């Protein structure tokens, strides 16, 4: 097991970066569709007891960081989207 992030295989790191960019883009898209500012969305997260700094939230939307489990759960609820879409971009079939 690698001890540091630098010890992780490049393929793994590349997939993580791609996933972070994709999730960030979907969060930003849906937030815009709901006409929410980043600050308003952060306030909604705090209402759900998920505290996230402006910097960290910006890093998530910009694809520089992956949201943690609590952040994903709260974002899914606030943005009113399925987990499949938030994580993978898949829309449910009707």
Backbone as CSV, one residue per row, in Angstrom:
resi,resn,N_x,N_y,N_z,CA_x,CA_y,CA_z,C_x,C_y,C_z
1,UNK,0.853,-1.184,0.000,0.000,0.000,0.000,0.892,1.239,0.000
2,UNK,0.656,2.163,-0.926,1.474,3.382,-0.976,1.293,4.224,0.283
3,UNK,2.387,4.834,0.724,2.335,5.684,1.909,2.021,7.130,1.574
4,UNK,2.323,7.548,0.366,2.107,8.937,-0.035,1.408,8.966,-1.377
5,UNK,0.724,10.075,-1.639,0.019,10.206,-2.905,0.979,10.109,-4.087
6,UNK,2.228,10.552,-3.904,3.214,10.478,-4.981,3.538,9.027,-5.335
7,UNK,3.276,8.099,-4.421,3.579,6.692,-4.655,2.463,5.956,-5.393
8,UNK,1.328,6.617,-5.593,0.217,5.975,-6.287,0.514,5.890,-7.779
9,UNK,0.016,4.846,-8.442,0.239,4.726,-9.883,-0.370,5.906,-10.641
10,UNK,0.302,6.355,-11.679,-0.163,7.499,-12.465,-1.551,7.250,-13.056
11,UNK,-1.839,6.017,-13.456,-3.156,5.707,-14.023,-4.260,5.991,-13.002
12,UNK,-4.031,5.616,-11.749,-5.001,5.871,-10.684,-5.190,7.368,-10.487
13,UNK,-4.085,8.100,-10.413,-4.162,9.552,-10.218,-4.863,10.224,-11.387
14,UNK,-4.608,9.754,-12.589,-5.242,10.312,-13.780,-6.753,10.102,-13.736
15,UNK,-7.181,8.917,-13.330,-8.626,8.636,-13.215,-9.266,9.495,-12.128
16,UNK,-8.566,9.674,-11.020,-9.077,10.514,-9.935,-9.253,11.959,-10.404
17,UNK,-8.280,12.470,-11.146,-8.377,13.845,-11.656,-9.534,13.976,-12.638
18,UNK,-9.701,12.984,-13.507,-10.796,13.017,-14.479,-12.147,12.961,-13.765
19,UNK,-12.255,12.123,-12.744,-13.495,12.025,-11.974,-13.788,13.340,-11.264
20,UNK,-12.784,13.943,-10.662,-12.968,15.226,-9.968,-13.442,16.298,-10.944
21,UNK,-12.843,16.356,-12.133,-13.265,17.354,-13.132,-14.705,17.118,-13.568
22,UNK,-15.080,15.855,-13.784,-16.431,15.537,-14.244,-17.473,15.856,-13.172
23,UNK,-17.212,15.465,-11.936,-18.152,15.765,-10.847,-18.262,17.271,-10.662
24,UNK,-17.146,17.966,-10.663,-17.165,19.422,-10.515,-17.983,20.099,-11.595
25,UNK,-17.840,19.640,-12.829,-18.599,20.227,-13.939,-20.094,19.984,-13.763
26,UNK,-20.477,18.782,-13.313,-21.904,18.494,-13.107,-22.474,19.309,-11.946
27,UNK,-21.712,19.462,-10.871,-22.167,20.284,-9.740,-22.369,21.723,-10.207
28,UNK,-21.403,22.265,-10.932,-21.490,23.645,-11.425,-22.681,23.813,-12.375
29,UNK,-22.875,22.849,-13.292,-23.989,22.907,-14.239,-25.326,22.923,-13.508
30,UNK,-25.509,21.990,-12.592,-26.794,21.890,-11.886,-27.018,23.096,-10.979
31,UNK,-25.968,23.587,-10.335,-26.102,24.784,-9.499,-26.568,25.952,-10.355
32,UNK,-26.014,26.084,-11.550,-26.413,27.163,-12.464,-27.856,26.986,-12.912
33,UNK,-28.244,25.747,-13.218,-29.629,25.478,-13.620,-30.609,25.883,-12.526
34,UNK,-30.215,25.713,-11.281,-31.074,26.072,-10.146,-30.933,27.539,-9.754
35,UNK,-30.096,28.265,-10.495,-29.865,29.691,-10.259,-29.380,29.955,-8.829
36,UNK,-28.451,29.116,-8.375,-27.853,29.273,-7.052,-26.433,29.799,-7.206
37,UNK,-26.041,30.682,-6.320,-24.640,31.099,-6.278,-23.862,30.051,-5.484
38,UNK,-22.553,30.080,-5.602,-21.736,29.180,-4.788,-21.999,29.427,-3.306
39,UNK,-22.116,30.692,-2.936,-22.331,31.032,-1.525,-23.682,30.513,-1.038
40,UNK,-24.716,30.603,-1.875,-26.029,30.101,-1.489,-25.981,28.581,-1.324
41,UNK,-25.300,27.904,-2.233,-25.192,26.455,-2.118,-24.412,26.065,-0.865
42,UNK,-23.347,26.787,-0.571,-22.582,26.529,0.657,-23.456,26.726,1.899
43,UNK,-24.319,27.740,1.879,-25.227,27.977,3.008,-26.193,26.805,3.165
44,UNK,-26.669,26.265,2.050,-27.559,25.098,2.107,-26.815,23.881,2.665
45,UNK,-25.551,23.731,2.277,-24.742,22.638,2.822,-24.604,22.791,4.336
46,UNK,-24.327,24.014,4.788,-24.183,24.257,6.225,-25.486,23.992,6.965
47,UNK,-26.618,24.312,6.345,-27.919,24.023,6.942,-28.064,22.520,7.174
48,UNK,-27.463,21.726,6.275,-27.476,20.261,6.400,-26.304,19.750,7.242
49,UNK,-25.639,20.667,7.958,-24.514,20.328,8.843,-23.309,19.772,8.088
50,UNK,-23.133,20.241,6.858,-21.942,19.901,6.074,-21.190,21.206,5.887
51,UNK,-20.101,21.348,6.614,-19.355,22.605,6.609,-18.175,22.487,5.655
52,UNK,-18.124,23.420,4.717,-17.097,23.391,3.684,-16.640,24.822,3.427
53,UNK,-15.357,25.022,3.343,-14.833,26.375,3.123,-15.099,26.826,1.688
54,UNK,-15.052,28.129,1.483,-15.197,28.667,0.126,-14.151,28.070,-0.798
55,UNK,-12.927,28.000,-0.285,-11.824,27.479,-1.092,-12.068,26.029,-1.484
56,UNK,-12.460,25.207,-0.524,-12.691,23.793,-0.823,-13.855,23.630,-1.786
57,UNK,-14.935,24.400,-1.589,-16.064,24.289,-2.510,-15.626,24.678,-3.919
58,UNK,-14.878,25.744,-4.039,-14.373,26.183,-5.338,-13.490,25.103,-5.965
59,UNK,-12.663,24.460,-5.165,-11.801,23.383,-5.667,-12.636,22.224,-6.201
60,UNK,-13.760,21.924,-5.545,-14.641,20.852,-6.026,-15.229,21.236,-7.379
61,UNK,-15.815,22.424,-7.481,-16.423,22.848,-8.749,-15.401,22.959,-9.871
62,UNK,-14.182,23.339,-9.543,-13.139,23.472,-10.562,-12.485,22.139,-10.909
63,UNK,-12.878,21.076,-10.220,-12.326,19.762,-10.510,-10.961,19.515,-9.909
64,UNK,-10.595,20.314,-8.919,-9.297,20.152,-8.264,-9.374,19.284,-7.011
65,UNK,-10.595,18.923,-6.589,-10.776,18.089,-5.398,-12.059,17.284,-5.540
66,UNK,-12.046,16.100,-4.976,-13.253,15.281,-4.935,-14.015,15.574,-3.648
67,UNK,-15.348,15.665,-3.718,-16.119,15.831,-2.485,-16.051,14.549,-1.653
68,UNK,-16.106,14.709,-0.331,-16.133,13.522,0.529,-17.557,12.958,0.561
69,UNK,-17.751,11.856,1.268,-19.047,11.175,1.277,-20.169,12.070,1.792
70,UNK,-19.944,12.779,2.894,-20.983,13.659,3.447,-21.328,14.771,2.460
71,UNK,-20.316,15.317,1.803,-20.551,16.378,0.818,-21.338,15.844,-0.371
72,UNK,-21.007,14.636,-0.836,-21.741,14.035,-1.956,-23.208,13.815,-1.609
73,UNK,-23.461,13.297,-0.422,-24.845,13.040,0.001,-25.632,14.342,0.044
74,UNK,-25.050,15.374,0.639,-25.741,16.662,0.737,-25.901,17.312,-0.633
75,UNK,-24.873,17.272,-1.464,-24.974,17.854,-2.809,-26.058,17.167,-3.621
76,UNK,-26.138,15.845,-3.540,-27.171,15.106,-4.258,-28.558,15.592,-3.858
77,UNK,-28.768,15.768,-2.567,-30.078,16.206,-2.079,-30.371,17.648,-2.484
78,UNK,-29.427,18.542,-2.293,-29.639,19.960,-2.604,-29.836,20.173,-4.096
79,UNK,-29.034,19.487,-4.896,-29.127,19.654,-6.348,-30.259,18.830,-6.951
80,UNK,-30.869,17.959,-6.134,-31.995,17.121,-6.552,-31.649,16.314,-7.803
81,UNK,-30.561,15.566,-7.695,-30.108,14.712,-8.795,-29.805,13.323,-8.243
82,UNK,-29.875,12.300,-9.090,-29.500,10.960,-8.638,-27.985,10.839,-8.455
83,UNK,-27.577,9.944,-7.569,-26.149,9.705,-7.381,-25.486,9.288,-8.690
84,UNK,-26.174,8.450,-9.483,-25.593,8.000,-10.757,-25.203,9.178,-11.628
85,UNK,-26.050,10.191,-11.673,-25.733,11.355,-12.501,-24.587,12.154,-11.889
86,UNK,-24.645,12.363,-10.595,-23.609,13.160,-9.938,-22.230,12.512,-10.081
87,UNK,-22.177,11.204,-9.912,-20.891,10.507,-9.950,-20.459,10.086,-11.350
88,UNK,-21.419,9.660,-12.166,-21.075,9.053,-13.453,-21.629,9.788,-14.666
89,UNK,-22.568,10.694,-14.442,-23.187,11.390,-15.564,-24.341,10.622,-16.173
90,UNK,-24.724,9.499,-15.550,-25.808,8.671,-16.076,-27.151,9.182,-15.585
91,UNK,-28.077,9.326,-16.515,-29.438,9.703,-16.146,-30.270,8.433,-16.038
92,UNK,-31.214,8.393,-15.083,-32.054,7.199,-14.943,-32.945,7.027,-16.168
93,UNK,-33.230,5.787,-16.485,-34.111,5.491,-17.615,-35.552,5.546,-17.141
94,UNK,-36.436,6.136,-17.972,-37.841,6.226,-17.574,-38.609,5.036,-18.061
